[in-house]
PDB file of C-alpha atoms in Angstrom:
ATOM      1  CA  MET A  29     -16.173-139.611 155.092  1.00 55.00           C
ATOM      2  CA  SER A  30     -18.054-141.374 152.671  1.00 57.00           C
ATOM      3  CA  PRO A  31     -19.436-145.077 153.357  1.00 57.00           C
ATOM      4  CA  ARG A  32     -17.159-146.320 150.286  1.00 60.00           C
ATOM      5  CA  PHE A  33     -13.988-144.891 151.735  1.00 49.00           C
ATOM      6  CA  PHE A  34     -14.669-146.105 154.955  1.00 47.00           C
ATOM      7  CA  LEU A  35     -15.381-149.640 153.568  1.00 46.00           C
ATOM      8  CA  ALA A  36     -11.890-149.397 151.327  1.00 50.00           C
ATOM      9  CA  LEU A  37     -10.167-148.297 154.692  1.00 46.00           C
ATOM     10  CA  LEU A  38     -11.782-151.571 156.895  1.00 47.00           C
ATOM     11  CA  LEU A  39     -10.620-153.742 154.272  1.00 50.00           C
ATOM     12  CA  ALA A  40      -7.253-152.746 153.935  1.00 48.00           C
ATOM     13  CA  ALA A  41      -6.224-152.545 157.446  1.00 43.00           C
ATOM     14  CA  PRO A  42      -5.581-156.140 158.071  1.00 44.00           C
ATOM     15  CA  VAL A  43      -3.246-156.208 154.972  1.00 42.00           C
ATOM     16  CA  ALA A  44      -1.321-153.232 156.445  1.00 39.00           C
ATOM     17  CA  CYS A  45      -1.501-154.529 159.917  1.00 42.00           C
ATOM     18  CA  ALA A  46      -0.138-157.829 159.257  1.00 48.00           C
ATOM     19  CA  ALA A  47       1.486-159.286 161.893  1.00 56.00           C
ATOM     20  CA  ALA A  48       5.146-160.774 161.688  1.00 69.00           C
ATOM     21  CA  SER A  49       4.810-164.603 161.650  1.00 87.00           C
ATOM     22  CA  CYS A  50       6.818-165.558 165.044  1.00 94.00           C
ATOM     23  CA  THR A  51       6.424-169.511 165.041  1.00 96.00           C
ATOM     24  CA  GLU A  52       9.239-171.562 166.402  1.00 96.00           C
ATOM     25  CA  VAL A  53       9.479-172.866 162.809  1.00 96.00           C
ATOM     26  CA  ASP A  54       9.866-169.371 161.506  1.00 96.00           C
ATOM     27  CA  GLY A  55      12.778-168.594 163.875  1.00 97.00           C
ATOM     28  CA  TRP A  56      14.427-171.799 162.861  1.00 97.00           C
ATOM     29  CA  ASN A  57      14.164-171.209 159.399  1.00 96.00           C
ATOM     30  CA  ALA A  58      15.398-167.494 159.883  1.00 96.00           C
ATOM     31  CA  GLY A  59      18.442-168.847 161.781  1.00 97.00           C
ATOM     32  CA  ARG A  60      19.229-171.414 159.324  1.00 97.00           C
ATOM     33  CA  ARG A  61      19.282-168.767 156.319  1.00 96.00           C
ATOM     34  CA  GLY A  62      21.205-166.465 157.934  1.00 95.00           C
ATOM     35  CA  ALA A  63      18.567-163.816 158.174  1.00 95.00           C
ATOM     36  CA  ALA A  64      18.152-161.268 161.081  1.00 95.00           C
ATOM     37  CA  ALA A  65      15.787-162.556 163.920  1.00 95.00           C
ATOM     38  CA  ASP A  66      12.327-160.532 163.643  1.00 95.00           C
ATOM     39  CA  ALA A  67      12.127-157.818 166.057  1.00 94.00           C
ATOM     40  CA  ALA A  68       8.580-158.233 166.278  1.00 95.00           C
ATOM     41  CA  CYS A  69       8.894-162.126 167.409  1.00 95.00           C
ATOM     42  CA  THR A  70       9.341-161.617 171.371  1.00 94.00           C
ATOM     43  CA  ALA A  71       8.502-165.169 172.229  1.00 94.00           C
ATOM     44  CA  ASP A  72      11.068-167.415 174.124  1.00 96.00           C
ATOM     45  CA  ALA A  73      10.454-170.367 171.841  1.00 96.00           C
ATOM     46  CA  TYR A  74      10.997-168.334 168.630  1.00 97.00           C
ATOM     47  CA  ALA A  75      14.312-166.882 170.097  1.00 97.00           C
ATOM     48  CA  GLU A  76      15.401-170.666 171.024  1.00 97.00           C
ATOM     49  CA  ALA A  77      14.344-171.922 167.615  1.00 97.00           C
ATOM     50  CA  PHE A  78      16.386-168.949 165.841  1.00 98.00           C
ATOM     51  CA  ARG A  79      19.680-169.475 167.931  1.00 98.00           C
ATOM     52  CA  LEU A  80      19.488-173.131 166.960  1.00 98.00           C
ATOM     53  CA  GLY A  81      18.990-172.517 163.330  1.00 98.00           C
ATOM     54  CA  GLU A  82      21.932-169.898 163.561  1.00 98.00           C
ATOM     55  CA  SER A  83      24.022-172.449 165.369  1.00 98.00           C
ATOM     56  CA  LEU A  84      23.425-175.124 162.616  1.00 98.00           C
ATOM     57  CA  ALA A  85      24.301-172.701 159.936  1.00 97.00           C
ATOM     58  CA  ALA A  86      27.682-171.687 161.734  1.00 98.00           C
ATOM     59  CA  LEU A  87      28.759-175.081 162.175  1.00 98.00           C
ATOM     60  CA  LYS A  88      27.710-176.067 158.451  1.00 97.00           C
ATOM     61  CA  THR A  89      29.877-173.021 157.248  1.00 97.00           C
ATOM     62  CA  ARG A  90      32.801-173.984 159.608  1.00 98.00           C
ATOM     63  CA  ARG A  91      32.674-177.746 158.302  1.00 97.00           C
ATOM     64  CA  GLU A  92      33.019-176.310 154.750  1.00 96.00           C
ATOM     65  CA  ALA A  93      35.793-174.273 155.948  1.00 97.00           C
ATOM     66  CA  LEU A  94      37.600-177.194 157.380  1.00 97.00           C
ATOM     67  CA  ASP A  95      37.227-179.011 154.079  1.00 93.00           C
ATOM     68  CA  ALA A  96      39.048-176.439 152.246  1.00 94.00           C
ATOM     69  CA  GLN A  97      41.517-175.823 154.966  1.00 96.00           C
ATOM     70  CA  ALA A  98      42.255-179.782 154.937  1.00 94.00           C
ATOM     71  CA  ALA A  99      42.686-179.679 151.223  1.00 92.00           C
ATOM     72  CA  ARG A 100      45.433-176.901 151.468  1.00 95.00           C
ATOM     73  CA  LEU A 101      47.179-178.512 154.449  1.00 95.00           C
ATOM     74  CA  PRO A 102      47.585-182.627 154.020  1.00 93.00           C
ATOM     75  CA  ASP A 103      49.942-182.407 157.014  1.00 95.00           C
ATOM     76  CA  GLN A 104      47.244-181.309 159.062  1.00 95.00           C
ATOM     77  CA  ALA A 105      44.220-183.033 157.554  1.00 94.00           C
ATOM     78  CA  GLY A 106      43.814-185.725 160.323  1.00 95.00           C
ATOM     79  CA  ALA A 107      43.398-183.356 162.891  1.00 96.00           C
ATOM     80  CA  LEU A 108      41.378-181.111 160.881  1.00 96.00           C
ATOM     81  CA  ARG A 109      39.078-184.260 159.844  1.00 96.00           C
ATOM     82  CA  ARG A 110      38.811-185.119 163.549  1.00 97.00           C
ATOM     83  CA  GLN A 111      37.407-181.380 163.953  1.00 98.00           C
ATOM     84  CA  GLN A 112      34.792-182.058 161.107  1.00 97.00           C
ATOM     85  CA  ARG A 113      33.610-185.287 162.809  1.00 98.00           C
ATOM     86  CA  GLN A 114      32.652-183.475 166.030  1.00 98.00           C
ATOM     87  CA  ILE A 115      30.829-180.920 163.985  1.00 98.00           C
ATOM     88  CA  ASP A 116      28.929-183.746 162.544  1.00 98.00           C
ATOM     89  CA  VAL A 117      28.025-184.843 165.890  1.00 98.00           C
ATOM     90  CA  ASP A 118      26.564-181.378 166.877  1.00 98.00           C
ATOM     91  CA  ILE A 119      25.020-180.992 163.803  1.00 97.00           C
ATOM     92  CA  GLU A 120      23.287-184.276 163.997  1.00 97.00           C
ATOM     93  CA  ALA A 121      22.240-183.421 167.579  1.00 98.00           C
ATOM     94  CA  ILE A 122      20.581-180.149 166.513  1.00 98.00           C
ATOM     95  CA  HIS A 123      18.721-181.910 163.730  1.00 97.00           C
ATOM     96  CA  GLY A 124      17.715-184.487 166.252  1.00 97.00           C
ATOM     97  CA  VAL A 125      16.188-181.388 168.465  1.00 97.00           C
ATOM     98  CA  ALA A 126      14.644-180.200 165.491  1.00 97.00           C
ATOM     99  CA  THR A 127      13.073-183.439 164.484  1.00 96.00           C
ATOM    100  CA  LEU A 128      11.487-183.859 167.754  1.00 97.00           C
ATOM    101  CA  ARG A 129       9.988-180.359 167.775  1.00 96.00           C
ATOM    102  CA  GLY A 130       8.564-180.932 163.918  1.00 95.00           C
ATOM    103  CA  TRP A 131      10.804-178.313 162.274  1.00 95.00           C
ATOM    104  CA  PRO A 132      11.956-179.256 158.609  1.00 93.00           C
ATOM    105  CA  VAL A 133      15.933-180.426 158.562  1.00 89.00           C
ATOM    106  CA  GLN A 134      15.901-180.288 154.808  1.00 82.00           C
ATOM    107  CA  THR A 135      18.584-177.617 153.050  1.00 70.00           C
ATOM    108  CA  LEU A 136      17.231-174.185 152.518  1.00 64.00           C
ATOM    109  CA  SER A 137      17.868-172.094 149.587  1.00 57.00           C
ATOM    110  CA  ARG A 138      19.433-168.927 151.001  1.00 51.00           C
ATOM    111  CA  GLU A 139      17.732-166.762 148.503  1.00 43.00           C
ATOM    112  CA  SER A 140      14.128-167.959 148.607  1.00 45.00           C
ATOM    113  CA  GLY A 141      14.179-169.653 151.892  1.00 48.00           C
ATOM    114  CA  ARG A 142      12.437-172.649 150.449  1.00 45.00           C
ATOM    115  CA  LYS A 143      13.532-176.275 150.476  1.00 46.00           C
ATOM    116  CA  ASP A 144      15.846-177.345 147.625  1.00 39.00           C
ATOM    117  CA  THR A 145      14.538-180.137 145.538  1.00 35.00           C
ATOM    118  CA  PRO A 146      16.993-182.838 144.312  1.00 30.00           C
TER     119      PRO A 146
END
C-alpha cells in the first residue's frame, strides 16, 4: 500500500464510522418527530427520552383529533373538551419533565427536525 493511500484511508475512516448521536435530547427529538428510535442507541436514558417524546407527539395528535371531532359532534363537545383538558395536563407534565432535564420543548418541524421560528 502506498503511503498516500494509507493516509487517505486513515483520514476517511472517522467519517465512515461516525457514531450515531445517542444523547437523551436526540431520543427526545426523534420521538417528538415520530422518527424511529436509532437501533444503535441502547442506553436506557435515550430510550426513556424517546418514549416521552413519542408520548408527547401522540398526545398532541389525539388532541387535534378531538378538536375535529368536537366540531363535527356539537352534542358531544363538552365531553370531548374535558378529554382535551386532561390531555393538556398530560402534555404540560411531559413538558415539565423535559424542562427539568434541559430538553427543548419548542415545536419541531416534522420535515427538518429543527425548531419552527415564529
